[in-house]
Coordinates of N, CA and C in Angstrom, one line a residue:
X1 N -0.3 167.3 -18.1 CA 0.4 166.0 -18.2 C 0.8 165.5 -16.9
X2 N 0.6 164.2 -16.1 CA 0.6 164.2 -15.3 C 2.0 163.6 -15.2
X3 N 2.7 163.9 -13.9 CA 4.3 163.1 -13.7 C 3.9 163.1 -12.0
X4 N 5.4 162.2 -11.3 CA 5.3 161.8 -9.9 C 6.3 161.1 -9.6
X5 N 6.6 161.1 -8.6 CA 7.8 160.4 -8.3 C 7.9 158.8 -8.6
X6 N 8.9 157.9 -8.6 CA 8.4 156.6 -9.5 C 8.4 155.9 -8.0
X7 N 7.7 154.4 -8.1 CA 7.3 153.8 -6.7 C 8.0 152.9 -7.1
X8 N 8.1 152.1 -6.6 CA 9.3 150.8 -6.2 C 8.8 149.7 -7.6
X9 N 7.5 149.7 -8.0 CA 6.7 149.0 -9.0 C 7.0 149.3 -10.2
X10 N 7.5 150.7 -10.4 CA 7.4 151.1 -11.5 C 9.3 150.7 -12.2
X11 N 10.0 150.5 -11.5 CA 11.2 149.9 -11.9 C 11.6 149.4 -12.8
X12 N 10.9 148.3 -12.9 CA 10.6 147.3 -14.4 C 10.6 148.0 -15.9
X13 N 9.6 148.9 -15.2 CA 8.7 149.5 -17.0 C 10.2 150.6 -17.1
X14 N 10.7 151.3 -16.1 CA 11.6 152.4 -16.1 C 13.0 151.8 -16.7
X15 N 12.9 150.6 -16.5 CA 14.2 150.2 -16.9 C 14.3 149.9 -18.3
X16 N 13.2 148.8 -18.7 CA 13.1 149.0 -20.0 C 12.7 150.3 -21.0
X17 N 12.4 151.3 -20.2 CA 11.9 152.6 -21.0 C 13.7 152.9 -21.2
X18 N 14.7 153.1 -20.6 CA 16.0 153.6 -20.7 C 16.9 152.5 -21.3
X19 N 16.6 151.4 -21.4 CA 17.2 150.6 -22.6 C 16.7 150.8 -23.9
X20 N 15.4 151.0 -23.7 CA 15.1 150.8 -25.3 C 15.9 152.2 -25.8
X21 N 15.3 153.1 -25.2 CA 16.1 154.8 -25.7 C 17.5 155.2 -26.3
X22 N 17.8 154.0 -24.9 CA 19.6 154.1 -25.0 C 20.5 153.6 -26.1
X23 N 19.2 152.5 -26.3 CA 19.9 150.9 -27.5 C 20.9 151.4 -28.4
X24 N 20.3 152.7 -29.0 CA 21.3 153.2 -30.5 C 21.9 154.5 -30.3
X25 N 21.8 154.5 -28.7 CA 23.1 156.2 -28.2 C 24.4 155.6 -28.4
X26 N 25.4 156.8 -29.1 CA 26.5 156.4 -29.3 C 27.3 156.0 -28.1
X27 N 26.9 156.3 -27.0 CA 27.2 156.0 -26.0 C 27.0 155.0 -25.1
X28 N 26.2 155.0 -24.5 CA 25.8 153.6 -23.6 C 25.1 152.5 -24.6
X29 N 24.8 152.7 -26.0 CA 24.9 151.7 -26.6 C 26.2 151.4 -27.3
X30 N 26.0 151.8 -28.6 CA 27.7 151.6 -29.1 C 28.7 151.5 -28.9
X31 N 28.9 152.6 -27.6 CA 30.6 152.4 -27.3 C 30.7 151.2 -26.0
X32 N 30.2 151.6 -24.9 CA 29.6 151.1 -23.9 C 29.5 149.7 -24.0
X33 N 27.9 149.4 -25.1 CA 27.5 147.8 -25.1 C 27.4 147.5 -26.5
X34 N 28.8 147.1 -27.1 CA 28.8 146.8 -28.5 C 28.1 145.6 -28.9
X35 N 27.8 144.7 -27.9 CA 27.7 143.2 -28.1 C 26.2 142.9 -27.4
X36 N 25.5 144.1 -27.6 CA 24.0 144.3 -27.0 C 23.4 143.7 -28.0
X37 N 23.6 143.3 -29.2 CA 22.7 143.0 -30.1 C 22.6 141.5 -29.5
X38 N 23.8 140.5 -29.8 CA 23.9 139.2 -28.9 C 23.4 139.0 -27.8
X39 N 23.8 139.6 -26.7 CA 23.4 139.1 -24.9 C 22.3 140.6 -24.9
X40 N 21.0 140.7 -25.3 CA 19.9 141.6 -24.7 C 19.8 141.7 -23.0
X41 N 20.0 140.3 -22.7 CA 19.4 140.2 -20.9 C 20.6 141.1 -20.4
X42 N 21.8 140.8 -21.1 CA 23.2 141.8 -20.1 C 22.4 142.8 -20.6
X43 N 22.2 143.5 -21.6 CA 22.2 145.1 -21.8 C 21.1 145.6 -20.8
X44 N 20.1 144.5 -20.8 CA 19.3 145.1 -20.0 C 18.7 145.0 -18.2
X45 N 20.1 143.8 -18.2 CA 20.1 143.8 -16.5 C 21.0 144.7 -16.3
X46 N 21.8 145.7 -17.0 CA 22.8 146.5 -16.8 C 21.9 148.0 -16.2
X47 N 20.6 148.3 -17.0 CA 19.6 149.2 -16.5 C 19.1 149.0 -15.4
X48 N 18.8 147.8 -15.5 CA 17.8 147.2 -14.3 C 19.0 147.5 -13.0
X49 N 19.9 147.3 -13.2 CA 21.0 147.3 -11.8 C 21.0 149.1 -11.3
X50 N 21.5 149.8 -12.3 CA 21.6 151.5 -12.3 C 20.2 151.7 -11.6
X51 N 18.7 151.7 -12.1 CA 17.7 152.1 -11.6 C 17.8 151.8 -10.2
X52 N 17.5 150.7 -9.7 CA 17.5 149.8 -9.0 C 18.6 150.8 -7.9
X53 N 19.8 151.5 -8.4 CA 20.6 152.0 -7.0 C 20.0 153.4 -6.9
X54 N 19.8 154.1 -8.3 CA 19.2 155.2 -7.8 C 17.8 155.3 -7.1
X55 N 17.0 154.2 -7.0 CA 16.0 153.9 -6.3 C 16.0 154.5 -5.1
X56 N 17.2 153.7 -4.7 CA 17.2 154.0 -2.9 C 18.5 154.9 -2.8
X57 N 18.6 155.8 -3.2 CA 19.6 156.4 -3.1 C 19.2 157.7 -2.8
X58 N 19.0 158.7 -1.5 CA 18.4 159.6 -1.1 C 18.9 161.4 -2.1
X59 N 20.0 160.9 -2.6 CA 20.0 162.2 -3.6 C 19.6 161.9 -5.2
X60 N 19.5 160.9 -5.5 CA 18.6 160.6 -6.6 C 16.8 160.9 -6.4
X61 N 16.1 161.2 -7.9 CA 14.8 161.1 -7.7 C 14.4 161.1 -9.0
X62 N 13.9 160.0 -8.8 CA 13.5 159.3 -10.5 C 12.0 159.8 -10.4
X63 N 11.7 160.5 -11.2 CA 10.0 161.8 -11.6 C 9.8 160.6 -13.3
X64 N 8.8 160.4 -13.1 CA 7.9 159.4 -14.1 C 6.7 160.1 -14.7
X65 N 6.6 160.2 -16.1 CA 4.9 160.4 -16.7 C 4.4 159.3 -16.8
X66 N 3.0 159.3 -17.1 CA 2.3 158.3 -17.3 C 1.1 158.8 -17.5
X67 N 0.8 157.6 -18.7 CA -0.7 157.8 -18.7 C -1.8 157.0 -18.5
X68 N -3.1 157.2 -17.9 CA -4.1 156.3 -17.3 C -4.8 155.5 -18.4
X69 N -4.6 154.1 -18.1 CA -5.5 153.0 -18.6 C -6.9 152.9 -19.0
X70 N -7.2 152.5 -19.5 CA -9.0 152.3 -19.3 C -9.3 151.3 -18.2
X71 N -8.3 150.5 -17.5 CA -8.9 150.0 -16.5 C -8.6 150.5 -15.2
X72 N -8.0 151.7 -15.3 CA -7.7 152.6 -14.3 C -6.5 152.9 -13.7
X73 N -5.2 151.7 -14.4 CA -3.9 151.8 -13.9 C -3.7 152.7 -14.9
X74 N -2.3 152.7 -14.5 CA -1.0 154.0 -15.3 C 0.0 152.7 -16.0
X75 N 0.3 153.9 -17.2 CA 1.3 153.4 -18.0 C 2.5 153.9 -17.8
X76 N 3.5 153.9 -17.5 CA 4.8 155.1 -17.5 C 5.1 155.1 -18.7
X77 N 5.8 156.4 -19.0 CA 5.7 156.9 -21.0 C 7.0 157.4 -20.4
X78 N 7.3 157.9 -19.7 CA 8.7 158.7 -19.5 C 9.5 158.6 -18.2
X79 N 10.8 158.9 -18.1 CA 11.5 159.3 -16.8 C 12.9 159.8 -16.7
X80 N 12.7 160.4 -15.8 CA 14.3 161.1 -15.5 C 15.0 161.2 -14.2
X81 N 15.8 160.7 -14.5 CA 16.3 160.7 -13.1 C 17.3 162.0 -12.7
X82 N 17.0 162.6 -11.7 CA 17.4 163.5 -11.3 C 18.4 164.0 -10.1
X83 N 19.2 164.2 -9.5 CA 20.6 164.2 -8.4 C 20.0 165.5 -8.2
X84 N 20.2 165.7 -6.6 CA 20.7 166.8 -6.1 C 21.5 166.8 -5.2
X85 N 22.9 167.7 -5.2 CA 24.3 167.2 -5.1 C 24.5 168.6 -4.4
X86 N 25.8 168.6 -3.3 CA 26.4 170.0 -3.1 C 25.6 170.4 -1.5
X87 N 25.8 171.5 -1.5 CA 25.6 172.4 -0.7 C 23.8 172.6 -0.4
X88 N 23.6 172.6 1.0 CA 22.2 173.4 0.3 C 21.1 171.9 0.4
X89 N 21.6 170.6 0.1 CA 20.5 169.7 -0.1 C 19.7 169.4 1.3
X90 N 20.0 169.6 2.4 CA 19.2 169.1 3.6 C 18.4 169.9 3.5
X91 N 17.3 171.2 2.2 CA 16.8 171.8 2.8 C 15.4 170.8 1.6
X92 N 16.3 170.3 0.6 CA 15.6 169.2 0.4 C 14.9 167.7 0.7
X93 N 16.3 167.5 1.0 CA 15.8 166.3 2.6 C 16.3 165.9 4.0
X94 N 16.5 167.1 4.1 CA 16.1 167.4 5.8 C 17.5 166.9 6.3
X95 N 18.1 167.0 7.6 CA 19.4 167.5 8.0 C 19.6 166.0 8.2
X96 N 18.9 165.2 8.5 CA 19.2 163.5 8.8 C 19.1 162.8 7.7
X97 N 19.5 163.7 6.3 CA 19.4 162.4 5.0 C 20.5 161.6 5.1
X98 N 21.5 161.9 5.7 CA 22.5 161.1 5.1 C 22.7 159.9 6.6
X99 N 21.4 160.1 7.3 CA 21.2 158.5 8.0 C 20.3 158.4 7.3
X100 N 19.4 158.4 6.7 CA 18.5 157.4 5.8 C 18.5 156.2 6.0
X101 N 18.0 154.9 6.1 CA 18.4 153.7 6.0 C 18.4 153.2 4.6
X102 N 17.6 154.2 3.7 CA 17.7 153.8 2.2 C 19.3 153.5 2.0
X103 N 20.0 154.2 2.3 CA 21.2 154.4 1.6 C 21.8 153.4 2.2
X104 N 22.0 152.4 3.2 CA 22.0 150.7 3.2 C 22.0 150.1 2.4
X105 N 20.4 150.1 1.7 CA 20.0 149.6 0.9 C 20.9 149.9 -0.5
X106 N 21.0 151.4 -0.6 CA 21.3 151.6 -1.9 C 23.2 150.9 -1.8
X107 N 23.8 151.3 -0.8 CA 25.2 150.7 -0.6 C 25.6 149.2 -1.0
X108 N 24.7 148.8 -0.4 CA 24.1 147.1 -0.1 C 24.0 146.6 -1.8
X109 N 23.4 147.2 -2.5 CA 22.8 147.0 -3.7 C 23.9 147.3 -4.6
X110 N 24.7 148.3 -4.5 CA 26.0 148.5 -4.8 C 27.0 147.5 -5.4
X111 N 27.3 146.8 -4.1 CA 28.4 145.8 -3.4 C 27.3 144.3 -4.3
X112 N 26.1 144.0 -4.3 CA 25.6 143.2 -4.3 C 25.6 142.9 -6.3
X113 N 25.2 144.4 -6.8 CA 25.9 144.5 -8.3 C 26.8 143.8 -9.0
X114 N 27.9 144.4 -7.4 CA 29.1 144.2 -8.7 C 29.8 142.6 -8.2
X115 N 29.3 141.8 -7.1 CA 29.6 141.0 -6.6 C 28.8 139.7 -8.0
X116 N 27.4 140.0 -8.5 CA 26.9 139.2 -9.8 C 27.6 139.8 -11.0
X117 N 28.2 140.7 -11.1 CA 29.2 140.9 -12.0 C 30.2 140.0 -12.3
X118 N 31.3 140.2 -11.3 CA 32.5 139.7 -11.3 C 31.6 137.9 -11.7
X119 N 30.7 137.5 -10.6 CA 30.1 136.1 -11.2 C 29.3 135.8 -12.4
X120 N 28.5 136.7 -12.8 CA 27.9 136.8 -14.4 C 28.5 137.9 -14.5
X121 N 29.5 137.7 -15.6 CA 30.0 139.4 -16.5 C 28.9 140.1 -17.4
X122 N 29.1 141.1 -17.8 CA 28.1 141.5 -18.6 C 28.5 141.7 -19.9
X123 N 28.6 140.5 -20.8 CA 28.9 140.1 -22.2 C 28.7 141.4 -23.3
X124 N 27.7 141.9 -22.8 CA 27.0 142.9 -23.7 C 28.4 144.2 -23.7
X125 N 28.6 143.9 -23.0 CA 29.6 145.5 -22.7 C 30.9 145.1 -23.3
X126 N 31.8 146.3 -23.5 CA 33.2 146.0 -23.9 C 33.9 146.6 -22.6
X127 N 34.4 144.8 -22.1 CA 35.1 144.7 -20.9 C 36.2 146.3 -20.6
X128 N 37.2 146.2 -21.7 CA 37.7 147.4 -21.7 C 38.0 148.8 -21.4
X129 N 35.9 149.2 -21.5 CA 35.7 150.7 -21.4 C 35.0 150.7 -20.3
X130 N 35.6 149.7 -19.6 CA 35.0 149.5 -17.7 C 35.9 150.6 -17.1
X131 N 34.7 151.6 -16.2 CA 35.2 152.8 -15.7 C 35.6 154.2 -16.6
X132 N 35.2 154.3 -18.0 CA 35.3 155.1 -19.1 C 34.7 155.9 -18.2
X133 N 33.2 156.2 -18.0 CA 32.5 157.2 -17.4 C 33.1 158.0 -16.0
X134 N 33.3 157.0 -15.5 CA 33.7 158.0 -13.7 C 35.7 158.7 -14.3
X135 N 36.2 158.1 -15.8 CA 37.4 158.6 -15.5 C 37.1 159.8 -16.4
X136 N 36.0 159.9 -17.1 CA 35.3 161.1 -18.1 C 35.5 161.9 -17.4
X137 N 34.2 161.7 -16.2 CA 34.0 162.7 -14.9 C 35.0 163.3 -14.4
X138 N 36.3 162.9 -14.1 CA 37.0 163.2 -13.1 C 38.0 164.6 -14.4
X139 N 37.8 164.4 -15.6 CA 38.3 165.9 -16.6 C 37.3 166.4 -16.2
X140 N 36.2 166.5 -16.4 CA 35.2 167.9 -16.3 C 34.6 168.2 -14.8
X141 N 35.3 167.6 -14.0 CA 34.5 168.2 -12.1 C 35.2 169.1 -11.9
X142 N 36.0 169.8 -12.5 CA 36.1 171.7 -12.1 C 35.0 172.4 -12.7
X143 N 34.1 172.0 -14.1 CA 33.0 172.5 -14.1 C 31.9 172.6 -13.4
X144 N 32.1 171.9 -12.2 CA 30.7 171.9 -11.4 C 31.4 172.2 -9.9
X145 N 32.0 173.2 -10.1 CA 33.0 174.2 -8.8 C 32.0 175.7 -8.7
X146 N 32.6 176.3 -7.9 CA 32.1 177.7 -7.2 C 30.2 177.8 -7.2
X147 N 29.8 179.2 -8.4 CA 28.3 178.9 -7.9 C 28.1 178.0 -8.2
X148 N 28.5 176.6 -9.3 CA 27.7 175.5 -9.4 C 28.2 174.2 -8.8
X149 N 28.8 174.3 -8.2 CA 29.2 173.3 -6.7 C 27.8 172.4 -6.2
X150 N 26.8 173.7 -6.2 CA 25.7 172.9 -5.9 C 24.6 172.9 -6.7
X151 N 23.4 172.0 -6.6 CA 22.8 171.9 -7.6 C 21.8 170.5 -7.9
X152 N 20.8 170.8 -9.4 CA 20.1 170.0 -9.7 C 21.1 169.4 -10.6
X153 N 21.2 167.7 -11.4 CA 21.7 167.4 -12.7 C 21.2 166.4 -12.5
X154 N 20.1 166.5 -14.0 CA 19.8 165.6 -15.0 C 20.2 164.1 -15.5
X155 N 20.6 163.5 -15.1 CA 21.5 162.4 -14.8 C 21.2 161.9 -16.2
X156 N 19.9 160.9 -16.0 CA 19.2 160.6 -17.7 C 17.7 160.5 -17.9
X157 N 17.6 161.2 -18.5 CA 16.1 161.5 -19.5 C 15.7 160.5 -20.6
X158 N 14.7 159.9 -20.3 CA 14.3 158.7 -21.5 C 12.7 158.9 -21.5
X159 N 12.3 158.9 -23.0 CA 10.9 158.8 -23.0 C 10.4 157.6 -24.1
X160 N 9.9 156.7 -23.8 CA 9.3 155.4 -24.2 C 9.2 155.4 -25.8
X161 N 10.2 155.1 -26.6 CA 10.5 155.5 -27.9 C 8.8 155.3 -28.5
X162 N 7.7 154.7 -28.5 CA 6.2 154.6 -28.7 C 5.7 155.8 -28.5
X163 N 6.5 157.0 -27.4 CA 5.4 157.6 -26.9 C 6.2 159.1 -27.3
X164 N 7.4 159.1 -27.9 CA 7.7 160.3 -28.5 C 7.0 161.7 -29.0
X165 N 7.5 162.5 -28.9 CA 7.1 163.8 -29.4 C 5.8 164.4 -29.3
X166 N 5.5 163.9 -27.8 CA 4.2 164.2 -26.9 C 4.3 165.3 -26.0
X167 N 5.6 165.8 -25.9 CA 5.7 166.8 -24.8 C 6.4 166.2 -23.3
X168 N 6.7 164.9 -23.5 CA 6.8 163.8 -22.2 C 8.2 164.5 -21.5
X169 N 9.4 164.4 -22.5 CA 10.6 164.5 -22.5 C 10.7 166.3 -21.6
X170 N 9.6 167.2 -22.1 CA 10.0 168.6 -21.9 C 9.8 168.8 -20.1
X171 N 8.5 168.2 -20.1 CA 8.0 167.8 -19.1 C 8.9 167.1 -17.8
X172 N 9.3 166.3 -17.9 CA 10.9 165.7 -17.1 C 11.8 166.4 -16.5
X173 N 12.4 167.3 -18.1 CA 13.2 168.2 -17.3 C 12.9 169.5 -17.0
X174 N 11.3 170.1 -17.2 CA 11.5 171.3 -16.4 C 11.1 170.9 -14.9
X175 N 10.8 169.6 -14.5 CA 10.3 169.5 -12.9 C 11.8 169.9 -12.5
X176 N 13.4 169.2 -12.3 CA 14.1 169.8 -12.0 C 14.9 171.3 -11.8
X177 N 14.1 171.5 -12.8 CA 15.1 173.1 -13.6 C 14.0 174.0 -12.7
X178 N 12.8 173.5 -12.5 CA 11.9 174.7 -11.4 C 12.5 174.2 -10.1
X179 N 12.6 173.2 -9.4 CA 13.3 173.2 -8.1 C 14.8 173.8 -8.5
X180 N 15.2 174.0 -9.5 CA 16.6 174.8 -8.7 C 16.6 176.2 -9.1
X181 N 15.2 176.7 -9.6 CA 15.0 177.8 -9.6 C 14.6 178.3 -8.4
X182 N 13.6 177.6 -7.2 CA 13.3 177.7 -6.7 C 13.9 177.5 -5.6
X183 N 15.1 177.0 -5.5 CA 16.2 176.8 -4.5 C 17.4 177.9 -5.0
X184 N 17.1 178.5 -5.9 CA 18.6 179.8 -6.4 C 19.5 179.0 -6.8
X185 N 20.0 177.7 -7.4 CA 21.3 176.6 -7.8 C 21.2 176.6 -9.0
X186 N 22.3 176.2 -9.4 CA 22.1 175.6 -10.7 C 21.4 174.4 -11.2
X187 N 21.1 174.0 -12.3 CA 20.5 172.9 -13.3 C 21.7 172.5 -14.0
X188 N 22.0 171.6 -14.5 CA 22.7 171.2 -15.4 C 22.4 169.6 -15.9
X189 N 22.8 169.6 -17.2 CA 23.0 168.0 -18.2 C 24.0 167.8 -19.3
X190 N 24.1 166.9 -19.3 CA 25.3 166.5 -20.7 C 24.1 166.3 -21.0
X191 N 24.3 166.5 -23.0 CA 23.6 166.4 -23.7 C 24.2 165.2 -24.9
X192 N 23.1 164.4 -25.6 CA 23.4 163.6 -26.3 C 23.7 164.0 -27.7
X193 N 24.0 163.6 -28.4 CA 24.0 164.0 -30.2 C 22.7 164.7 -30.5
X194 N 22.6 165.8 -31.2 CA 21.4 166.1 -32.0 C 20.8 166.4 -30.5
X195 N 20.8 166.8 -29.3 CA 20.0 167.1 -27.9 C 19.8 168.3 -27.4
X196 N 21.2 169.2 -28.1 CA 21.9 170.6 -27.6 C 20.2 171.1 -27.5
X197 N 19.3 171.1 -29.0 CA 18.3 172.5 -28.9 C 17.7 171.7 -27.9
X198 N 17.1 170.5 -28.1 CA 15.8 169.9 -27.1 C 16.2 170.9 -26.0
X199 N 17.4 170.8 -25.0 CA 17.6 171.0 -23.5 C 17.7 172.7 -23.8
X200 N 18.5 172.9 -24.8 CA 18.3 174.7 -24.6 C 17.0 175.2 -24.7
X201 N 16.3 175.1 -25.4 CA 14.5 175.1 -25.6 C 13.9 175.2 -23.8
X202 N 14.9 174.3 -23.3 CA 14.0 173.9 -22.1 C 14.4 174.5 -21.0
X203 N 15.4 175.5 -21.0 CA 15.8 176.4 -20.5 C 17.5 176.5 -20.1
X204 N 18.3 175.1 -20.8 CA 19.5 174.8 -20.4 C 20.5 175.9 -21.1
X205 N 21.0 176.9 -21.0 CA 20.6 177.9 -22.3 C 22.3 178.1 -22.1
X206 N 23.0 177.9 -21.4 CA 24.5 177.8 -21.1 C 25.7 177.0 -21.8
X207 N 26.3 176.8 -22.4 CA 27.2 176.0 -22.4 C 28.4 175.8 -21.7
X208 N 28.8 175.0 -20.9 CA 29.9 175.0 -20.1 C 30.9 174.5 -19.8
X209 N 30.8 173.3 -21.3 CA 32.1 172.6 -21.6 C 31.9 171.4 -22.5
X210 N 32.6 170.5 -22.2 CA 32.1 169.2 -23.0 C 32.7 168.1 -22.3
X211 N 31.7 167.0 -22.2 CA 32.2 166.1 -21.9 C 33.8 164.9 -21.8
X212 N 34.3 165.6 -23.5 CA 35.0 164.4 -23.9 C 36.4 165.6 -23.6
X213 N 36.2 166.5 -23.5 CA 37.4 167.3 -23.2 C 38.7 166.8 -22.5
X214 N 39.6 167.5 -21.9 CA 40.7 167.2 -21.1 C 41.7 165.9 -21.9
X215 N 42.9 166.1 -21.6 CA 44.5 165.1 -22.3 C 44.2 163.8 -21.3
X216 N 43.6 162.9 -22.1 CA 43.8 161.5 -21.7 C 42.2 161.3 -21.0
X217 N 41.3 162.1 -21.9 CA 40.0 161.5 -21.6 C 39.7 160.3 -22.5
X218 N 39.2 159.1 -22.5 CA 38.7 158.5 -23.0 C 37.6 158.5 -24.4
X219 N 36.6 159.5 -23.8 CA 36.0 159.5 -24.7 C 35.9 160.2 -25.7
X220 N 37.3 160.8 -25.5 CA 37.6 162.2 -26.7 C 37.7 161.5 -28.1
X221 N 37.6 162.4 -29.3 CA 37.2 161.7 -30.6 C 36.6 160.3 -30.5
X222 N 35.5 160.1 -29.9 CA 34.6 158.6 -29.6 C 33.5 159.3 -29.9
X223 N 32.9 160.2 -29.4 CA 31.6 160.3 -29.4 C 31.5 161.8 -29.7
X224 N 30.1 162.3 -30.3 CA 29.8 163.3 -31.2 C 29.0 163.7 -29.8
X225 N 28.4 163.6 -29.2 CA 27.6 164.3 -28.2 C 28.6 165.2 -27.0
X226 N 28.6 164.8 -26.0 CA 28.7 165.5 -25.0 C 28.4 167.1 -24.1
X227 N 28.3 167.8 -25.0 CA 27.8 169.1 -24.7 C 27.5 169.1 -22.7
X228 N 28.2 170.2 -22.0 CA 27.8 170.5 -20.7 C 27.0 171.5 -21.0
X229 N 25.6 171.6 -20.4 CA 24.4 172.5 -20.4 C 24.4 173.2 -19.1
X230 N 24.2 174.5 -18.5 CA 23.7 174.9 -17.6 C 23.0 176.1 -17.3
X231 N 21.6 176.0 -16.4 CA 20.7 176.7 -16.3 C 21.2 177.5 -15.2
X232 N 21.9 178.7 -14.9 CA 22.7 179.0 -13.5 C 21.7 179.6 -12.7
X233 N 21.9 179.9 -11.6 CA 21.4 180.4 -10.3 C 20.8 181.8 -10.9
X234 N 20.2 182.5 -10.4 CA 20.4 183.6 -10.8 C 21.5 185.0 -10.2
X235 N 21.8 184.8 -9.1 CA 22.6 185.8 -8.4 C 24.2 185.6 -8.6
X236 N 24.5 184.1 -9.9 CA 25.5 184.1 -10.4 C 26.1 185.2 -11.4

């Protein structure tokens, strides 16, 4: 099954592949974008903006399947985007990643987001649960301390709701989970509702907490998913 890193072209099709997926997650749809059914273009310039930073963003790496046309192009069916974070990453991209001039770009792009935000709001969302996610994060970032400090994580996995239960999705996440085998780190993903076996199947075989956890998380009693997955180092 063929996968590859995604090109700058493939953006478009990547964005709408993770909207459509996402539309009815209790999360980035439901809670997230209640009013996605009314304003479609917000829900789906909201992808288009996310892709779009992990693009150029030198610890991000969005890996794409696809399959060949009859007239010789590729279709993308799947994608995941993937972080490598911590300790350990210049052996991935090299000791001058963090001059990159991508990351201009990706900064640039940033600031440029949220600057058509504040001027077009994103109707689709509930203004309210602006910043839910990063204050999620900040209860469970002692789980990604000591040996898992550094590492691969799965950011988000979407496969083209058309092209389901092809093998696309398995495919995605073991390209990550062999580079951090192959680097000795950990793997890790939050998992969605009904996701736990997909990712344990796939080698995520740890549990290490849960997303909605910690006194004065937001998303506690909100959502049925969150499960913390991790594939550890081995000399852990």
């Amino acid at each position: 099954m063929p996968l590859r890193k995604a090109h700058r072209g493939d953006l478009p099709a990547i964005a709408e592949i993770y909207a459509a997926a996402f539309y009815d997650d209790e999360l980035l749809g439901s809670l997230l974008h209640p009013h996605r059914h009314s304003y479609p273009s917000h829900y789906h310039r909201y992808w288009e903006h996310r892709v779009t930073e992990w693009y150029w963003d030198y610890q991000h790496q969005l890996i794409v399947t696809y399959t060949l046309t009859s007239s010789g192009g590729e279709n993308v069916t799947g994608v995941a985007d993937w972080k490598r974070f911590g300790d350990g990453w210049e052996k991935y991209w090299g000791i001058w990643a963090p001059l990159d001039l991508r990351l201009l770009v990706s900064y640039s792009l940033i600031w440029y987001h949220e600057i058509l935000l504040y001027l077009s709001p994103n109707f689709a969302a509930d203004q309210s649960m602006n910043g839910t996610l990063s204050i999620a994060s900040s209860h469970t970032k002692h789980i990604w301390s000591r040996a898992r400090a550094s590492g691969w994580y799965l950011n988000f996995l979407a496969v083209d709701p058309a092209q389901q239960s092809q093998g696309y999705g398995r495919v995605l996440a073991t390209w990550g989970l062999e580079r951090a085998r192959q680097e000795n780190v950990a793997a890790s993903v939050i998992s969605g509702p009904d996701k736990d076996r997909f990712y344990r199947r796939c080698g995520f075989d740890i549990k290490a907490g849960d997303f909605t956890e910690g006194e004065g998380n937001p998303l506690k009693g909100k959502i049925k998913g969150g499960t913390i997955l991790f594939c550890d180092a081995k000399n852990q």
